[in-house]
Coordinates of C-alpha atoms in Angstrom, one line a residue:
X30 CA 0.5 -15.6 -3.3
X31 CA -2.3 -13.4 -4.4
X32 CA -1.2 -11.1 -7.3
X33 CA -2.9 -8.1 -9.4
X34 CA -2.2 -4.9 -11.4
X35 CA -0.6 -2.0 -9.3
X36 CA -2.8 1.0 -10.3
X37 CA -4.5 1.1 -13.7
X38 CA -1.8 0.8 -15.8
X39 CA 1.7 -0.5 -13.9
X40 CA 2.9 -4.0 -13.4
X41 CA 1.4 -7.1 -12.0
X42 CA 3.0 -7.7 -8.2
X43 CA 2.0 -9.5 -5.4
X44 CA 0.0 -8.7 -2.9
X45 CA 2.7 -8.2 -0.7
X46 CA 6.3 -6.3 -1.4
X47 CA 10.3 -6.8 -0.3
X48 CA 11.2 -3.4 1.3
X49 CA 15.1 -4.4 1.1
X50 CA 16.3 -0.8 2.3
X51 CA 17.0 -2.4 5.9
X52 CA 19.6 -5.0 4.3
X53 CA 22.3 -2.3 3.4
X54 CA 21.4 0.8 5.4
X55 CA 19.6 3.0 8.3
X56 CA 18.6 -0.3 10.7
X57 CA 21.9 -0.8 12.3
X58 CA 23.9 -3.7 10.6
X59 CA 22.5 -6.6 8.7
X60 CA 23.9 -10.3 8.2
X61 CA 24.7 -10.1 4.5
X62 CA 24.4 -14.5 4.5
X63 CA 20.4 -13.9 6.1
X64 CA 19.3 -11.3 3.7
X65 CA 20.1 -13.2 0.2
X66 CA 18.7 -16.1 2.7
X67 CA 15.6 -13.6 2.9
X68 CA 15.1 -12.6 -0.5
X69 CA 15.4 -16.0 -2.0
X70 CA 12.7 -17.1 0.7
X71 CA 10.6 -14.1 -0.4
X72 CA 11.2 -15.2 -4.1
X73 CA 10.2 -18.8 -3.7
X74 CA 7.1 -17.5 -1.6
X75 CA 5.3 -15.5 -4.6
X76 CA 6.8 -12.3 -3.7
X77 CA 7.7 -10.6 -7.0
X78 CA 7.9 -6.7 -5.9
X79 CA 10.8 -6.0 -4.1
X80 CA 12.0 -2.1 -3.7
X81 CA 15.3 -0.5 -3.3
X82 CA 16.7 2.8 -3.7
X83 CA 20.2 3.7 -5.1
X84 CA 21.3 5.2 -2.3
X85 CA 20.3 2.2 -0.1
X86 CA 23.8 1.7 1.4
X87 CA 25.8 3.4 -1.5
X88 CA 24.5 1.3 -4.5
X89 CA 24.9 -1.7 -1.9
X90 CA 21.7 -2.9 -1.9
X91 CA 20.9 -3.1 -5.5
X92 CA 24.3 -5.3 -6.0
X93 CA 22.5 -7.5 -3.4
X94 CA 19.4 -7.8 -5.2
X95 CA 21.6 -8.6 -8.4
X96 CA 23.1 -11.4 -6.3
X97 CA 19.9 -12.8 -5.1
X98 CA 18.2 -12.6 -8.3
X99 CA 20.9 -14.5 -10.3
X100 CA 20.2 -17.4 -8.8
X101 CA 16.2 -16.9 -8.1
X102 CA 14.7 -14.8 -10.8
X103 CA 12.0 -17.0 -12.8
X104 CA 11.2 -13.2 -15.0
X105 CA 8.0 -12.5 -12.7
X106 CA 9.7 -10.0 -10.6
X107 CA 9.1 -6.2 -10.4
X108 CA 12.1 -3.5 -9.0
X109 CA 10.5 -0.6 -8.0
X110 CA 14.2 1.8 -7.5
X111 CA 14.3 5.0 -5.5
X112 CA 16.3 8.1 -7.0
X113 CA 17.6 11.1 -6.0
X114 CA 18.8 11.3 -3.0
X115 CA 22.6 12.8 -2.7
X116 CA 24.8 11.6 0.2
X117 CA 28.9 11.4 1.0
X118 CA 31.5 9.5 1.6
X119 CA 30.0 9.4 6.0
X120 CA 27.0 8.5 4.4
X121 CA 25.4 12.0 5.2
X122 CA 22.3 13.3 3.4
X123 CA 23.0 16.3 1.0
X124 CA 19.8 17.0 -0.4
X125 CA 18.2 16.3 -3.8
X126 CA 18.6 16.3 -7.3
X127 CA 16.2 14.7 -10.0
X128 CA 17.5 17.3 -12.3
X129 CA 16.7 15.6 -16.2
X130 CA 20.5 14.6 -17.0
X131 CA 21.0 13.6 -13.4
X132 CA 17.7 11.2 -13.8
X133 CA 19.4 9.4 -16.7
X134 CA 22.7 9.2 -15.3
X135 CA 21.3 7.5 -11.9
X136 CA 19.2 4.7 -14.2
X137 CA 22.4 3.9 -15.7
X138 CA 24.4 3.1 -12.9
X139 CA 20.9 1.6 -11.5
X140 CA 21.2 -0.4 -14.6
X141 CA 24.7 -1.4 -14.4
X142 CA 24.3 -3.0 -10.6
X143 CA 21.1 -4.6 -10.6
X144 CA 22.0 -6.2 -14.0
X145 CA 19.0 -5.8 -15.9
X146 CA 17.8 -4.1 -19.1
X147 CA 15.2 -2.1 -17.7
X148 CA 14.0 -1.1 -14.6
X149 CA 10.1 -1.9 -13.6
X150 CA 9.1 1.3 -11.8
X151 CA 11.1 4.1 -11.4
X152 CA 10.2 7.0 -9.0
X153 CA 11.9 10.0 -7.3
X154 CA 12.7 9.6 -3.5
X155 CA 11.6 13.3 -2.7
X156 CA 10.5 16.2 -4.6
X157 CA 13.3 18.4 -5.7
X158 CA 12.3 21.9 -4.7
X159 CA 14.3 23.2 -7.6
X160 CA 13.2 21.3 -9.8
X161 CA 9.8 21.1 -11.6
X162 CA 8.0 17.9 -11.1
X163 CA 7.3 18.2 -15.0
X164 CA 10.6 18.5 -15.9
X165 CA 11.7 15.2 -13.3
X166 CA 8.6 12.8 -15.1
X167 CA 9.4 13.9 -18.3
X168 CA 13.0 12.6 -17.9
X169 CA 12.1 9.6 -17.0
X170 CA 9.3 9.4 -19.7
X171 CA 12.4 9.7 -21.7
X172 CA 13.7 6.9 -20.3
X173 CA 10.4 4.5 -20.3
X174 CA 10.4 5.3 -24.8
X175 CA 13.9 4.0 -24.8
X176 CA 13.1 1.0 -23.2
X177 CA 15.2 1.6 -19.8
X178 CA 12.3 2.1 -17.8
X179 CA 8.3 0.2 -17.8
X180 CA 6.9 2.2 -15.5
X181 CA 6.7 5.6 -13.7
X182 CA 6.0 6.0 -9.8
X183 CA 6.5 8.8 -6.8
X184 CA 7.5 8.8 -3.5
X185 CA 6.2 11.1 -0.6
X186 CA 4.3 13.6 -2.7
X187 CA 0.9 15.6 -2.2
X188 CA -2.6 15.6 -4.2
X189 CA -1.6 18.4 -6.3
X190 CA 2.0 17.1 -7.3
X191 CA 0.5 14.1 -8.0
X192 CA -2.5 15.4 -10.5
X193 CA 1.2 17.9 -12.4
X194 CA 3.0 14.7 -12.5
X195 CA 0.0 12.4 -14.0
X196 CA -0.6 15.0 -16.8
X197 CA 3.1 14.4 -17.8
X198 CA 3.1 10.0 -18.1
X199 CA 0.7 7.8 -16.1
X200 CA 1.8 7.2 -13.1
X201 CA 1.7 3.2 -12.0
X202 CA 1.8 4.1 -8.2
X203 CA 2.8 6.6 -5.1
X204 CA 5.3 5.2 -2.8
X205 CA 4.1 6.6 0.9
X206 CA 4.4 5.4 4.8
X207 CA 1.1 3.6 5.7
X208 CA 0.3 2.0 9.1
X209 CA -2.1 2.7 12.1
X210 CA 0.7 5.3 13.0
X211 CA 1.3 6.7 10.1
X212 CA -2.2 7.7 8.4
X213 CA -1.8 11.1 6.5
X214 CA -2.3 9.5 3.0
X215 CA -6.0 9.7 4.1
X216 CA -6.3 13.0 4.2
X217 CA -6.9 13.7 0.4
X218 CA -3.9 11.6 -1.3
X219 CA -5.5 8.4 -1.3
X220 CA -8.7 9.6 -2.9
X221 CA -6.7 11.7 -5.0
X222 CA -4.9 8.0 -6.4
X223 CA -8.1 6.4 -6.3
X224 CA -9.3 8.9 -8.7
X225 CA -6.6 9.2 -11.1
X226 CA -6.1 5.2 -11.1
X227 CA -2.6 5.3 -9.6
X228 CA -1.7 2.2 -7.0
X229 CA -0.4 2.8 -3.6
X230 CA 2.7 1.1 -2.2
X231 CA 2.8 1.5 1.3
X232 CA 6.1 1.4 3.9
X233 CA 6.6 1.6 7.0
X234 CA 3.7 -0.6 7.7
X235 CA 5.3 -1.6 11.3
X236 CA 6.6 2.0 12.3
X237 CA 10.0 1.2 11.5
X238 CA 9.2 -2.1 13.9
X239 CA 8.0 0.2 16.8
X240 CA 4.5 -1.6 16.3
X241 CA 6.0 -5.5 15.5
X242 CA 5.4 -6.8 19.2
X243 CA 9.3 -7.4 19.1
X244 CA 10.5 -3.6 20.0
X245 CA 11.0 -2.8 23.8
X246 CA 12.8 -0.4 25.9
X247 CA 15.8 -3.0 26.2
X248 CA 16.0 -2.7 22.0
X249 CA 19.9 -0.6 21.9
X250 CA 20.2 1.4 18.4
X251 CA 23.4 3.1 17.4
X252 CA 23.8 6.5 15.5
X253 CA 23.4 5.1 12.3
X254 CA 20.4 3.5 13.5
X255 CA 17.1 5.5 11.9
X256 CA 15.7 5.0 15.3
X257 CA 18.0 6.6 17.2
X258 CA 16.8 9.8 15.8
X259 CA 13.1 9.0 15.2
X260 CA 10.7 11.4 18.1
X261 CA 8.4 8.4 17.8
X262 CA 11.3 6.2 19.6
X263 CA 12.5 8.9 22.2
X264 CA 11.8 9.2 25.9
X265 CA 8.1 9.7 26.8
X266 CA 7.2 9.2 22.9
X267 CA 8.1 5.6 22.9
X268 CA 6.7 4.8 26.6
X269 CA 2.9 6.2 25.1
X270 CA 3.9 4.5 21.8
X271 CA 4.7 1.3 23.5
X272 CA 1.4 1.3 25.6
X273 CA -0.5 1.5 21.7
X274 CA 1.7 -1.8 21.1
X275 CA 0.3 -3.3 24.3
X276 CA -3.4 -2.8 23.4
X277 CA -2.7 -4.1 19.6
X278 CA -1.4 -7.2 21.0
X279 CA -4.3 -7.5 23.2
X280 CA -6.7 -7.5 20.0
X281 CA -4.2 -9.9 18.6
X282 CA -4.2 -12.5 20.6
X283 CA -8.3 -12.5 20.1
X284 CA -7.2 -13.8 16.7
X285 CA -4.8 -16.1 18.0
X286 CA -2.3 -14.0 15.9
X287 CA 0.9 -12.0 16.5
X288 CA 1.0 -7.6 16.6
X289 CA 2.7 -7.5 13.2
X290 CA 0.2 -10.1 11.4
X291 CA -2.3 -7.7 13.0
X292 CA -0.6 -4.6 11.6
X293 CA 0.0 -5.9 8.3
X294 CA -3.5 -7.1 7.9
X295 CA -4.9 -3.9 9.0
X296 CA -3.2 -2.3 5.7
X297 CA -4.3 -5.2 3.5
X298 CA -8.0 -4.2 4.9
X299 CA -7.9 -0.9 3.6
X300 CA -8.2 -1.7 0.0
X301 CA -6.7 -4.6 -2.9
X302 CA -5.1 -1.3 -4.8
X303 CA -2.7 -0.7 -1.3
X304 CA 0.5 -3.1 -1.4
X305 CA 2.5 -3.2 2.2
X306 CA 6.0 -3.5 1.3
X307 CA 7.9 -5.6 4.5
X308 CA 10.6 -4.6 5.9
X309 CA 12.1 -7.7 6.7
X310 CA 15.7 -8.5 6.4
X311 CA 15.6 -12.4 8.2
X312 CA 13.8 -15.4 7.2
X313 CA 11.9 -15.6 11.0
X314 CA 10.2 -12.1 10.1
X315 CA 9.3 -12.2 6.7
X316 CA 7.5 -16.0 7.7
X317 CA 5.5 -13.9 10.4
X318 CA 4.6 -11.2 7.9
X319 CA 3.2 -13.7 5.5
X320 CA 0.8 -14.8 8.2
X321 CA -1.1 -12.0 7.6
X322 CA -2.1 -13.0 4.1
X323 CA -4.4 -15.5 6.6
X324 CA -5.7 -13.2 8.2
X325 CA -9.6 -12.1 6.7
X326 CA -10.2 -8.4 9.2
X327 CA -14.1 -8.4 9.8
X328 CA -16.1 -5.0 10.3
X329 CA -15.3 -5.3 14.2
X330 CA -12.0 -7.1 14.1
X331 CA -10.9 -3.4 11.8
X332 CA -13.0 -1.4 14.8
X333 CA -11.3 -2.8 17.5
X334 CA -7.8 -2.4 16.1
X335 CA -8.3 1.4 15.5
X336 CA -9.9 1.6 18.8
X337 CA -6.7 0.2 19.9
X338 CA -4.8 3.1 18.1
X339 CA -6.9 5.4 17.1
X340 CA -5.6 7.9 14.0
X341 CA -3.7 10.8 15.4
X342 CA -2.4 8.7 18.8
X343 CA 1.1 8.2 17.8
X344 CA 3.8 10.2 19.8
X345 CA 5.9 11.9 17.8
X346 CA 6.6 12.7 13.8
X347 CA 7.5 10.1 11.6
X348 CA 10.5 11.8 10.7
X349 CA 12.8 14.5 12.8
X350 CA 12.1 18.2 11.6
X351 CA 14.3 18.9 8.9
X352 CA 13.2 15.6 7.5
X353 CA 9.7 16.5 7.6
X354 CA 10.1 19.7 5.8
X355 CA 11.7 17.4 2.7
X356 CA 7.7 15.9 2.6
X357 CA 5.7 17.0 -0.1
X358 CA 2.9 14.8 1.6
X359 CA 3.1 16.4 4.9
X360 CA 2.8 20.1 3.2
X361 CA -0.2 19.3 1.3
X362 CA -1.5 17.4 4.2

């Protein structure tokens, strides 16, 4: 497993990530046995950045990466933790609060479940609208010269939040959805990182598995489901989405290789400082997601799999309405 520095001044990681998020929450239900299954098997493969959130099932998840790493860690590995994010007892969203007392408070209990003395990168899930990026780095800043924290990231953010929050700590990376669906980071936040040194980890890199050659029409999702919400998954959306899938699998085979690999290696293509984070939650996926690693994209292979899906051909938002309107990227976009 290939490793190097994320950004210009965060940890060293892999070249691939864990995203554990579908292990405890928003994919429907998981088998707890096949996730540790699936971290350990991520750990013994070189994969030493895994990323949760605190509100990832309730605290849920970051007790499961406790569980996996007491019997895996070798010290290598980087948690990258979400925070922020307020939701009941249903599990409903309430909003957001990165408030400076309410940043401390969440890296202790962050702390106190994943069992460790300090947490690698720590970033906000959203920007608070009432509450000054400044105010949320400098919290955590607070946090990184008392030794709880190593390193500072954001999630979901625009150029100009970015450049307030960089004059505040350096900032190790920005957290953002980036696949062939999903390309708004290149519309002035990726330069904006490139400039200021800060890494990108990029989710979503399979459209929530609408582009892993494994969703169909026959694919049933319950309420709890992200996907039963998502426009790109509803009626006519997923029919043109699905016909995107169809010619991506058609360039795929040319390389004897499967949509996802294709997909995953079309992220590793657009440059070393972008990590994918996988979504994976079973053994069988996270194997065919490593594939990609093999795969060297030339000049034309990258061609033909935008001509495939071309920027802007996606049906649909990434996220419903009043989700989109939470996106600091989407407004600066």
């Amino acid at each position: 497993m290939r490793e190097h520095t994320l950004g210009k001044n965060g940890p060293i990681v892999s070249r691939l990530g864990l995203g554990c998020m579908g292990m405890s929450d928003l994919y429907g239900p998981a088998d707890r046995v096949e996730s540790l299954a699936t971290l350990h098997a991520a750990l013994d493969t070189g994969i030493t950045l895994l990323d949760t959130g605190d509100f990832y099932g309730m605290g849920h998840n970051e007790m499961l990466i406790a569980e996996a790493l007491a019997t895996r860690s070798n010290g290598k590995v980087a948690l990258s933790v979400k925070f922020g994010a307020q939701r009941g007892p249903d599990g409903g969203w309430l909003g957001f609060d990165t408030r400076p007392n309410a940043v401390k408070t969440a890296a202790a209990y962050s702390l106190k479940r994943l069992g460790v003395e300090a947490i690698d990168i720590y970033r906000p899930a959203r920007l608070d609208p009432n509450v000054p990026i400044e105010e949320t780095i400098g919290a955590i800043a607070d946090l990184v010269k008392a030794g709880y924290v190593k390193h500072i990231g954001l999630s979901e953010v625009g150029s100009e939040t970015i450049r307030r929050a960089a004059a505040v700590h350096p900032i190790a990376d920005l957290q953002i959805e980036c696949s062939l669906l999903s390309r708004g980071i290149e519309d002035g936040i990726l330069d904006t990182c490139r400039e200021l040194g800060i890494g990108i980890t990029a989710y979503g890199v399979l459209s929530r598995g609408l582009i892993s050659g494994h969703w169909d029409r026959s694919r049933a999702t319950i309420g709890t489901d992200f996907r039963s919400h998502s426009p790109r998954f509803q009626g006519n959306n997923l029919d043109r989405n699905l016909t995107l899938v169809d010619a991506l699998r058609r360039v795929a085979e040319t390389r004897g290789a499967s949509v996802a690999q294709i997909a995953i290696a079309w992220v590793l293509a657009q440059g070393n400082d972008i990590v994918p984070l996988i979504g994976a939650r079973r053994r069988d996926r996270l194997a065919e997601a490593l594939g990609a690693l093999d795969l060297v994209l030339s000049a034309s292979d990258v061609a033909a799999i935008e001509a495939a899906a071309p920027k802007g051909a996606a049906a649909g938002q990434r996220y419903a309405e009043h989700q989109m309107a939470t996106l600091d990227s989407e407004r600066a976009a």
